[in-house]
């Protein structure tokens, strides 16, 4: 294995500043890694020339003593982010051929901090899915394998991002999380993923799925790397009216602060039928780690948790059906001609959207229709408020909550895709945070008996990402998760 790929982001920054390595060398190593692991299908476009040109600029800035926070670090970008002059498709056929004339605020922030863009990463179509299996480019694959060597999903929707960071074909990656799409794939691939508080990162230039839930966040190998990337991603943005002016905390400093004196809640409702017993064991282990590190563990109740998933699968499709109305064959990407204008809309949308996206549009249109709005959409919004109230009450007594990230480890490609309801159950532990707008982080905690990663989730108060990093830092240290996947660039360590 190339030593360059073994460096985490913090270590790579140090090596770059000391001129022990160059950004061009580092970028070249990652481009090679991406090619070597192409079978994982986690990239949908590798922008090698662009990456090397950006890396050369980084080397100049380093030489001039003007390095940014992410100077010279190779980053993969979920294909949901618009990147100027570079195809951005949300992994949908309907957007194939769309080349944005603008850059999303989040990615612009990364490049302003010196980050180097490697290419665009695979994801579920319009970020709808839990296994990266609805992508128009085919499924991305998890670099981890169980004993039977069957291909596993990397999770979704940011499956390409998690797969690439775990396989070391991206040092850092962006993701988006509407109902768990950063935390669930992070858990499935044994990497760290943060969904910031709603409003912390600008949504401008990110293809919209469900606007009141969508939030961008970082995928990294370590908690410290995650805090570093987050410092560069977040910003107030006048172009997103929901973007916050609340100042960003010192997230990098928080990572090593420990949890002494912190009160950590354990919600009793985060147990469900059919949940893997190894997940419960890890959760208990996580509680013990935090107790040993000086935190007080407190049982709490979030009584409306069981309504989160049904409420989410009304609200998210409702917003999606509205957001996706813009893909009409006129303004973006694909067009299928027909005799009439309505015919052209219908033919384009029928050919351009995949099955899962069509299902969401139909559900969303139904729950928003005149006769059903009160019974479904309005009711779901009221449930959403109750869920938020549950969290507010819990945060009166605790500083953060510890839960499992997912009810199971990664499952085989193809197993759940034909059964949407089973697939939706993946999100049972992640969806409540989106409904309430709260920050959440997934950290690798251990492996199953089949050697597949499992994650722990920490949830916090709005705009208190620092507490998440404190807790995550302790969990990471206690877990000592050093295993690497079978299908990593350069082979398993
Ligand atoms: N799996 C969830 C869904 O399909 C969440 C997706 C996401 O967070 N983008 O809606």
Coordinates of C-alpha atoms and ligand atoms in Angstrom, one line a residue:
X1 CA 0.0 0.0 0.0
X2 CA 1.2 3.4 -0.8
X3 CA 2.2 5.3 2.4
X4 CA 0.4 8.3 1.0
X5 CA -2.9 6.6 1.2
X6 CA -2.3 5.6 4.8
X7 CA -2.2 9.2 6.0
X8 CA -5.4 10.6 7.5
X9 CA -6.3 14.2 6.6
X10 CA -4.7 15.8 9.7
X11 CA -1.5 13.8 9.1
X12 CA -1.6 14.6 5.4
X13 CA -1.9 18.4 6.2
X14 CA 1.2 18.2 8.4
X15 CA 3.2 16.3 5.8
X16 CA 2.2 18.8 3.2
X17 CA 3.2 21.8 5.3
X18 CA 6.5 20.2 6.1
X19 CA 7.0 19.5 2.4
X20 CA 7.5 15.9 3.1
X21 CA 4.9 15.2 0.4
X22 CA 3.3 17.4 -2.3
X23 CA -0.3 17.9 -3.2
X24 CA 0.4 16.6 -6.7
X25 CA 1.9 13.4 -5.3
X26 CA -1.0 12.9 -2.9
X27 CA -3.6 13.6 -5.6
X28 CA -1.9 11.2 -8.0
X29 CA -2.0 8.5 -5.4
X30 CA -5.7 8.9 -4.9
X31 CA -6.4 9.0 -8.6
X32 CA -4.5 5.7 -8.9
X33 CA -6.5 4.3 -5.9
X34 CA -9.8 5.3 -7.6
X35 CA -8.7 3.5 -10.8
X36 CA -7.5 0.4 -8.9
X37 CA -10.8 0.1 -7.1
X38 CA -13.1 1.0 -10.0
X39 CA -14.9 -2.3 -9.5
X40 CA -16.6 -0.7 -6.5
X41 CA -18.3 1.7 -8.8
X42 CA -18.2 4.5 -6.2
X43 CA -17.1 7.2 -8.7
X44 CA -19.4 8.2 -11.5
X45 CA -16.7 10.6 -12.9
X46 CA -13.0 11.0 -12.1
X47 CA -11.8 14.5 -13.0
X48 CA -8.1 13.7 -13.1
X49 CA -6.8 16.7 -15.1
X50 CA -8.8 19.1 -13.1
X51 CA -7.6 17.4 -9.9
X52 CA -3.9 17.6 -10.9
X53 CA -4.3 21.3 -11.9
X54 CA -5.9 22.1 -8.5
X55 CA -3.2 20.2 -6.7
X56 CA -0.5 22.1 -8.5
X57 CA -2.1 25.4 -7.4
X58 CA -2.2 24.0 -3.8
X59 CA 1.5 23.2 -4.0
X60 CA 2.2 26.9 -5.0
X61 CA 0.1 28.2 -2.1
X62 CA 1.9 25.9 0.3
X63 CA 5.3 27.1 -1.0
X64 CA 4.1 30.7 -0.5
X65 CA 3.0 29.9 3.1
X66 CA -0.6 30.6 2.2
X67 CA -2.1 27.1 2.8
X68 CA -5.9 26.9 3.6
X69 CA -7.5 24.6 6.1
X70 CA -7.8 21.7 3.6
X71 CA -4.9 22.7 1.4
X72 CA -3.9 19.9 -0.9
X73 CA -6.4 17.3 0.4
X74 CA -8.1 15.1 -2.2
X75 CA -11.9 15.2 -1.9
X76 CA -14.7 13.2 -3.6
X77 CA -18.0 15.0 -4.2
X78 CA -21.4 13.3 -4.1
X79 CA -23.0 13.8 -7.5
X80 CA -25.9 15.7 -5.8
X81 CA -23.6 18.8 -5.6
X82 CA -23.5 21.1 -8.5
X83 CA -19.9 21.6 -9.7
X84 CA -19.3 24.3 -12.2
X85 CA -18.4 23.1 -15.7
X86 CA -18.5 19.4 -14.5
X87 CA -21.5 17.1 -15.1
X88 CA -23.8 16.9 -12.1
X89 CA -26.6 14.4 -12.4
X90 CA -27.9 13.4 -9.0
X91 CA -27.3 9.9 -10.5
X92 CA -30.5 10.3 -12.5
X93 CA -31.0 9.7 -16.2
X94 CA -33.1 12.9 -16.4
X95 CA -30.1 15.0 -15.5
X96 CA -27.6 13.3 -17.8
X97 CA -25.9 16.0 -19.8
X98 CA -26.5 18.7 -17.3
X99 CA -23.4 20.8 -16.7
X100 CA -24.0 23.4 -14.1
X101 CA -22.8 27.0 -14.8
X102 CA -22.4 27.5 -11.0
X103 CA -20.8 25.8 -8.0
X104 CA -22.6 24.8 -4.8
X105 CA -21.7 26.9 -1.8
X106 CA -20.4 23.9 0.1
X107 CA -18.1 22.8 -2.6
X108 CA -17.0 26.4 -3.3
X109 CA -16.1 26.6 0.4
X110 CA -14.0 23.4 0.2
X111 CA -12.1 24.7 -2.8
X112 CA -11.6 28.1 -1.1
X113 CA -10.0 26.2 1.8
X114 CA -7.5 24.5 -0.7
X115 CA -9.3 21.2 -1.2
X116 CA -8.6 19.3 -4.4
X117 CA -11.6 17.8 -6.2
X118 CA -11.0 14.2 -7.4
X119 CA -14.4 13.6 -9.1
X120 CA -18.1 12.9 -8.6
X121 CA -19.3 10.1 -6.4
X122 CA -22.2 7.6 -6.9
X123 CA -25.4 8.0 -4.9
X124 CA -29.0 6.9 -5.0
X125 CA -31.0 8.7 -7.6
X126 CA -31.9 12.1 -6.2
X127 CA -30.6 10.8 -2.9
X128 CA -33.6 8.5 -2.5
X129 CA -32.6 5.2 -1.1
X130 CA -30.7 3.3 1.6
X131 CA -28.3 1.2 -0.4
X132 CA -27.1 3.2 -3.4
X133 CA -29.0 0.8 -5.5
X134 CA -31.4 3.3 -7.2
X135 CA -28.5 5.1 -9.0
X136 CA -28.8 5.4 -12.8
X137 CA -25.1 4.4 -12.9
X138 CA -25.7 1.1 -11.1
X139 CA -25.0 0.2 -7.5
X140 CA -21.9 1.3 -5.6
X141 CA -20.4 -1.5 -3.6
X142 CA -19.1 -1.6 -0.1
X143 CA -15.4 -2.4 0.2
X144 CA -16.1 -4.6 3.2
X145 CA -17.1 -8.2 2.6
X146 CA -18.4 -10.9 5.0
X147 CA -17.0 -14.4 5.0
X148 CA -19.2 -15.4 2.0
X149 CA -17.6 -12.7 -0.1
X150 CA -21.0 -11.5 -1.5
X151 CA -21.1 -7.8 -2.7
X152 CA -22.7 -5.7 0.0
X153 CA -24.3 -2.3 -0.3
X154 CA -22.3 0.7 1.1
X155 CA -25.6 2.2 2.4
X156 CA -27.4 5.1 0.9
X157 CA -27.9 7.5 -0.4
X158 CA -24.3 8.7 -0.1
X159 CA -23.0 5.2 -0.7
X160 CA -20.3 6.3 -3.2
X161 CA -18.9 8.7 -0.6
X162 CA -18.8 6.2 2.2
X163 CA -17.4 3.5 -0.1
X164 CA -14.6 5.8 -1.5
X165 CA -13.5 7.0 2.0
X166 CA -13.4 3.4 3.3
X167 CA -11.6 2.1 0.2
X168 CA -9.1 5.0 0.4
X169 CA -9.9 6.3 -3.0
X170 CA -10.9 9.6 -1.5
X171 CA -9.3 11.1 1.6
X172 CA -12.5 13.1 2.3
X173 CA -15.9 13.2 0.8
X174 CA -19.1 15.2 0.9
X175 CA -22.5 13.7 1.5
X176 CA -26.0 14.8 2.1
X177 CA -28.5 13.5 4.7
X178 CA -32.2 13.9 4.4
X179 CA -33.2 10.9 6.5
X180 CA -29.8 9.3 7.3
X181 CA -27.9 9.3 4.1
X182 CA -24.6 10.3 5.7
X183 CA -24.9 8.4 9.0
X184 CA -26.2 5.1 7.7
X185 CA -23.6 4.6 4.9
X186 CA -20.8 5.8 7.3
X187 CA -21.9 3.1 9.7
X188 CA -22.1 0.4 6.9
X189 CA -18.6 1.3 5.7
X190 CA -16.8 1.9 9.0
X191 CA -16.1 5.6 8.5
X192 CA -17.2 8.8 10.3
X193 CA -20.1 10.8 9.0
X194 CA -21.7 13.9 10.4
X195 CA -25.1 15.4 9.6
X196 CA -24.9 18.9 10.8
X197 CA -27.8 20.9 12.3
X198 CA -30.3 22.0 9.7
X199 CA -29.1 25.3 8.5
X200 CA -25.4 24.8 9.4
X201 CA -24.3 24.2 5.8
X202 CA -25.8 26.0 2.9
X203 CA -28.1 24.0 0.6
X204 CA -27.5 26.3 -2.3
X205 CA -26.4 24.5 -5.4
X206 CA -27.3 21.0 -4.0
X207 CA -29.9 19.2 -6.0
X208 CA -33.0 19.4 -3.7
X209 CA -34.7 16.3 -2.4
X210 CA -36.8 17.4 0.6
X211 CA -35.8 21.0 1.4
X212 CA -36.8 21.1 5.1
X213 CA -34.7 18.0 5.8
X214 CA -31.7 18.1 3.5
X215 CA -28.3 18.9 5.0
X216 CA -24.8 18.5 3.7
X217 CA -22.0 17.0 5.8
X218 CA -18.5 15.4 5.8
X219 CA -17.3 11.8 5.4
X220 CA -13.9 11.0 6.8
X221 CA -11.7 8.3 8.3
X222 CA -11.4 9.9 11.7
X223 CA -13.3 12.2 14.0
X224 CA -10.5 14.8 13.9
X225 CA -10.6 14.8 10.1
X226 CA -14.4 15.2 10.2
X227 CA -14.1 18.3 12.5
X228 CA -11.5 19.7 10.2
X229 CA -13.6 19.3 7.0
X230 CA -16.7 20.6 8.8
X231 CA -14.9 23.8 9.7
X232 CA -14.4 24.5 6.0
X233 CA -17.8 23.3 4.7
X234 CA -20.0 25.4 7.0
X235 CA -20.8 29.0 6.3
X236 CA -23.7 31.5 6.5
X237 CA -24.9 32.0 2.9
X238 CA -27.3 34.7 1.9
X239 CA -28.3 32.5 -1.1
X240 CA -30.0 30.0 1.3
X241 CA -32.6 31.6 3.4
X242 CA -32.5 28.7 6.0
X243 CA -28.7 29.1 6.5
X244 CA -27.8 30.1 10.0
X245 CA -25.9 33.1 11.3
X246 CA -25.1 31.2 14.6
X247 CA -21.3 31.2 14.9
X248 CA -19.5 27.9 14.3
X249 CA -18.0 26.5 17.5
X250 CA -14.3 25.4 17.7
X251 CA -15.0 21.9 16.4
X252 CA -11.3 20.9 16.0
X253 CA -10.6 21.7 19.6
X254 CA -13.7 19.8 20.8
X255 CA -12.5 16.5 19.5
X256 CA -10.0 16.0 22.3
X257 CA -12.0 17.6 25.1
X258 CA -13.4 14.3 26.5
X259 CA -16.8 13.8 28.1
X260 CA -16.0 14.3 31.8
X261 CA -19.1 15.7 33.5
X262 CA -21.3 15.4 30.4
X263 CA -24.7 13.9 30.7
X264 CA -25.5 11.4 27.9
X265 CA -29.1 10.2 27.4
X266 CA -29.9 6.6 26.3
X267 CA -33.4 6.7 24.7
X268 CA -35.3 3.5 25.5
X269 CA -37.3 3.7 22.3
X270 CA -34.3 3.0 20.1
X271 CA -34.8 -0.7 20.2
X272 CA -36.9 -2.4 17.6
X273 CA -38.1 -5.9 16.6
X274 CA -35.7 -7.7 14.4
X275 CA -32.8 -5.5 15.5
X276 CA -29.4 -7.4 15.4
X277 CA -28.4 -8.5 18.9
X278 CA -24.8 -7.4 18.1
X279 CA -26.1 -3.9 17.6
X280 CA -27.6 -3.9 21.1
X281 CA -24.3 -5.2 22.5
X282 CA -22.3 -2.5 20.8
X283 CA -24.7 0.1 22.1
X284 CA -24.2 -1.1 25.7
X285 CA -20.5 -1.2 25.1
X286 CA -20.7 2.4 23.9
X287 CA -22.5 3.4 27.1
X288 CA -19.8 1.7 29.2
X289 CA -17.0 3.5 27.2
X290 CA -18.6 6.9 27.9
X291 CA -19.2 6.1 31.6
X292 CA -15.6 5.0 32.0
X293 CA -14.5 8.3 30.4
X294 CA -16.4 10.3 33.1
X295 CA -19.8 10.9 31.5
X296 CA -23.1 10.3 33.4
X297 CA -25.4 8.0 31.5
X298 CA -29.1 8.7 31.9
X299 CA -32.1 6.8 30.6
X300 CA -34.5 9.0 28.7
X301 CA -37.7 8.6 26.7
X302 CA -38.6 9.9 23.3
X303 CA -42.1 8.6 23.2
X304 CA -43.0 9.6 19.6
X305 CA -40.0 7.9 18.0
X306 CA -42.2 5.1 16.5
X307 CA -44.0 7.7 14.4
X308 CA -40.9 9.2 12.9
X309 CA -40.5 6.8 10.1
X310 CA -44.2 7.1 8.8
X311 CA -44.1 10.9 9.2
X312 CA -40.8 11.0 7.3
X313 CA -42.1 8.9 4.4
X314 CA -45.0 11.4 4.0
X315 CA -43.1 14.7 4.4
X316 CA -40.0 13.7 2.3
X317 CA -42.0 12.5 -0.7
X318 CA -44.3 15.5 -0.4
X319 CA -41.4 17.9 -0.7
X320 CA -39.7 15.7 -3.3
X321 CA -42.8 15.7 -5.6
X322 CA -42.7 19.5 -5.4
X323 CA -39.0 19.9 -5.9
X324 CA -38.8 17.4 -8.8
X325 CA -41.6 19.2 -10.7
X326 CA -38.9 21.3 -12.3
X327 CA -37.5 18.4 -14.3
X328 CA -39.8 18.8 -17.3
X329 CA -37.6 18.3 -20.3
X330 CA -37.4 22.1 -20.9
X331 CA -34.9 23.4 -18.4
X332 CA -32.4 20.6 -17.6
X333 CA -30.9 17.5 -19.1
X334 CA -32.9 15.0 -20.9
X335 CA -35.9 15.6 -23.2
X336 CA -38.1 13.0 -24.9
X337 CA -40.0 14.6 -27.8
X338 CA -43.8 14.1 -28.2
X339 CA -46.7 15.5 -30.2
X340 CA -47.8 17.9 -27.5
X341 CA -46.2 19.8 -24.7
X342 CA -47.9 17.7 -22.0
X343 CA -46.9 14.6 -23.9
X344 CA -43.3 15.8 -23.9
X345 CA -43.4 16.3 -20.1
X346 CA -44.9 12.9 -19.6
X347 CA -42.5 11.1 -21.9
X348 CA -39.5 12.8 -20.5
X349 CA -40.4 12.1 -16.9
X350 CA -41.4 8.5 -17.6
X351 CA -38.1 7.8 -19.3
X352 CA -35.9 10.0 -17.1
X353 CA -36.9 9.0 -13.5
X354 CA -36.2 5.6 -12.1
X355 CA -38.7 3.5 -10.2
X356 CA -38.0 4.7 -6.7
X357 CA -38.2 8.3 -7.7
X358 CA -41.5 7.7 -9.5
X359 CA -42.8 6.0 -6.4
X360 CA -41.9 9.0 -4.2
X361 CA -43.4 11.5 -6.7
X362 CA -46.7 9.5 -6.7
X363 CA -46.8 9.2 -2.9
X364 CA -45.9 12.9 -2.5
X365 CA -48.5 14.1 -5.0
X366 CA -51.1 11.9 -3.3
X367 CA -50.5 13.2 0.2
X368 CA -50.5 16.8 -1.0
X369 CA -53.7 16.4 -3.0
X370 CA -56.8 18.4 -1.9
X371 CA -58.7 15.5 -0.4
X372 CA -55.8 14.0 1.6
X373 CA -53.7 16.9 2.6
X374 CA -55.1 17.2 6.1
X375 CA -55.2 13.5 6.7
X376 CA -51.6 12.8 5.7
X377 CA -49.4 15.8 5.2
X378 CA -50.8 18.1 7.9
X379 CA -50.9 15.1 10.3
X380 CA -47.3 14.2 9.6
X381 CA -46.2 17.8 10.2
X382 CA -48.0 17.7 13.6
X383 CA -46.2 14.5 14.4
X384 CA -43.0 16.2 13.4
X385 CA -43.6 18.8 16.0
X386 CA -44.2 16.2 18.7
X387 CA -40.9 14.5 17.8
X388 CA -39.1 17.8 18.1
X389 CA -40.8 18.4 21.5
X390 CA -39.5 15.0 22.7
X391 CA -36.0 16.0 21.9
X392 CA -36.3 19.4 23.5
X393 CA -37.5 17.8 26.7
X394 CA -34.7 15.3 26.7
X395 CA -32.1 18.0 26.1
X396 CA -33.3 19.7 29.3
X397 CA -31.5 17.0 31.2
X398 CA -28.9 15.6 28.9
X399 CA -26.2 17.1 26.7
X400 CA -26.3 14.4 24.0
X401 CA -27.9 11.1 23.1
X402 CA -26.2 7.8 22.3
X403 CA -28.0 5.4 20.0
X404 CA -27.1 2.7 17.4
X405 CA -26.7 4.2 13.9
X406 CA -28.5 1.4 12.1
X407 CA -30.5 -1.7 13.2
X408 CA -28.1 -4.0 11.3
X409 CA -24.8 -4.2 9.4
X410 CA -24.6 -3.8 5.6
X411 CA -26.8 -6.2 3.6
X412 CA -26.2 -7.8 0.2
X413 CA -26.7 -5.8 -3.0
X414 CA -30.2 -6.7 -4.4
X415 CA -31.6 -8.1 -1.2
X416 CA -34.0 -5.3 -0.2
X417 CA -34.4 -3.2 -3.3
X418 CA -37.7 -4.9 -4.3
X419 CA -39.2 -4.4 -0.9
X420 CA -39.4 -0.7 -0.2
X421 CA -40.8 -1.0 3.3
X422 CA -38.0 -3.2 4.5
X423 CA -35.6 -0.8 2.9
X424 CA -37.3 2.2 4.7
X425 CA -36.7 0.5 8.0
X426 CA -32.9 1.1 7.7
X427 CA -33.6 4.7 8.6
X428 CA -35.4 4.1 11.8
X429 CA -32.6 5.5 14.0
X430 CA -31.5 8.3 11.7
X431 CA -34.8 9.9 10.5
X432 CA -35.9 11.5 13.9
X433 CA -32.8 13.9 13.8
X434 CA -33.8 15.2 10.4
X435 CA -37.4 15.8 11.4
X436 CA -36.2 17.7 14.4
X437 CA -33.3 19.5 12.5
X438 CA -30.7 18.2 15.0
X439 CA -27.1 17.3 14.4
X440 CA -26.0 13.6 14.4
X441 CA -22.7 11.8 13.9
X442 CA -22.0 8.1 13.2
X443 CA -18.7 6.7 14.4
X444 CA -17.4 3.1 13.8
X445 CA -17.7 1.2 17.1
X446 CA -16.9 -2.4 16.2
X447 CA -17.6 -5.3 13.9
X448 CA -20.1 -8.1 13.7
X449 CA -19.1 -11.8 14.0
X450 CA -19.0 -11.6 10.2
X451 CA -16.4 -8.8 10.4
X452 CA -18.7 -6.1 9.1
X453 CA -18.6 -2.6 10.7
X454 CA -21.3 -1.3 13.0
X455 CA -21.7 2.4 14.0
X456 CA -22.8 4.3 17.0
X457 CA -24.8 7.5 16.6
X458 CA -24.6 10.6 18.8
X459 CA -27.3 13.2 18.6
X460 CA -27.1 16.7 20.0
X461 CA -28.8 20.0 20.6
X462 CA -29.2 22.4 17.6
X463 CA -25.9 24.1 16.6
X464 CA -24.0 22.1 19.2
X465 CA -21.8 20.0 16.9
X466 CA -19.0 20.5 19.4
X467 CA -20.6 18.2 21.9
X468 CA -21.0 15.5 19.2
X469 CA -17.3 15.7 18.4
X470 CA -16.4 15.5 22.1
X471 CA -18.4 12.3 22.5
X472 CA -17.4 10.9 19.1
X473 CA -13.7 11.5 20.0
X474 CA -14.1 9.4 23.1
X475 CA -15.9 6.6 21.3
X476 CA -13.3 6.5 18.6
X477 CA -10.5 6.2 21.1
X478 CA -12.2 3.6 23.2
X479 CA -13.3 1.5 20.1
X480 CA -9.8 1.6 18.6
X481 CA -11.3 0.7 15.3
X482 CA -8.3 0.0 13.1
X483 CA -9.6 -2.8 10.8
X484 CA -9.7 -2.1 7.1
X485 CA -11.9 -3.5 4.4
X486 CA -10.9 -6.3 2.0
X487 CA -11.4 -4.3 -1.1
X488 CA -9.3 -1.3 -0.2
X489 CA -6.9 0.4 -2.6
X490 CA -3.6 -1.5 -2.2
X491 CA -5.2 -4.4 -0.4
X492 CA -6.0 -5.0 3.2
X493 CA -3.4 -3.7 5.7
Ligands
LIG1 N1 -33.1 6.4 3.0 C1 -33.8 7.6 3.1 C2 -34.7 7.9 1.9 O1 -34.6 7.1 1.0 C3 -32.9 8.8 3.4 C4 -32.3 9.3 2.2 C5 -31.4 10.5 2.4 O2 -31.1 10.8 3.6 N2 -31.1 11.2 1.4 O3 -35.5 8.8 1.9

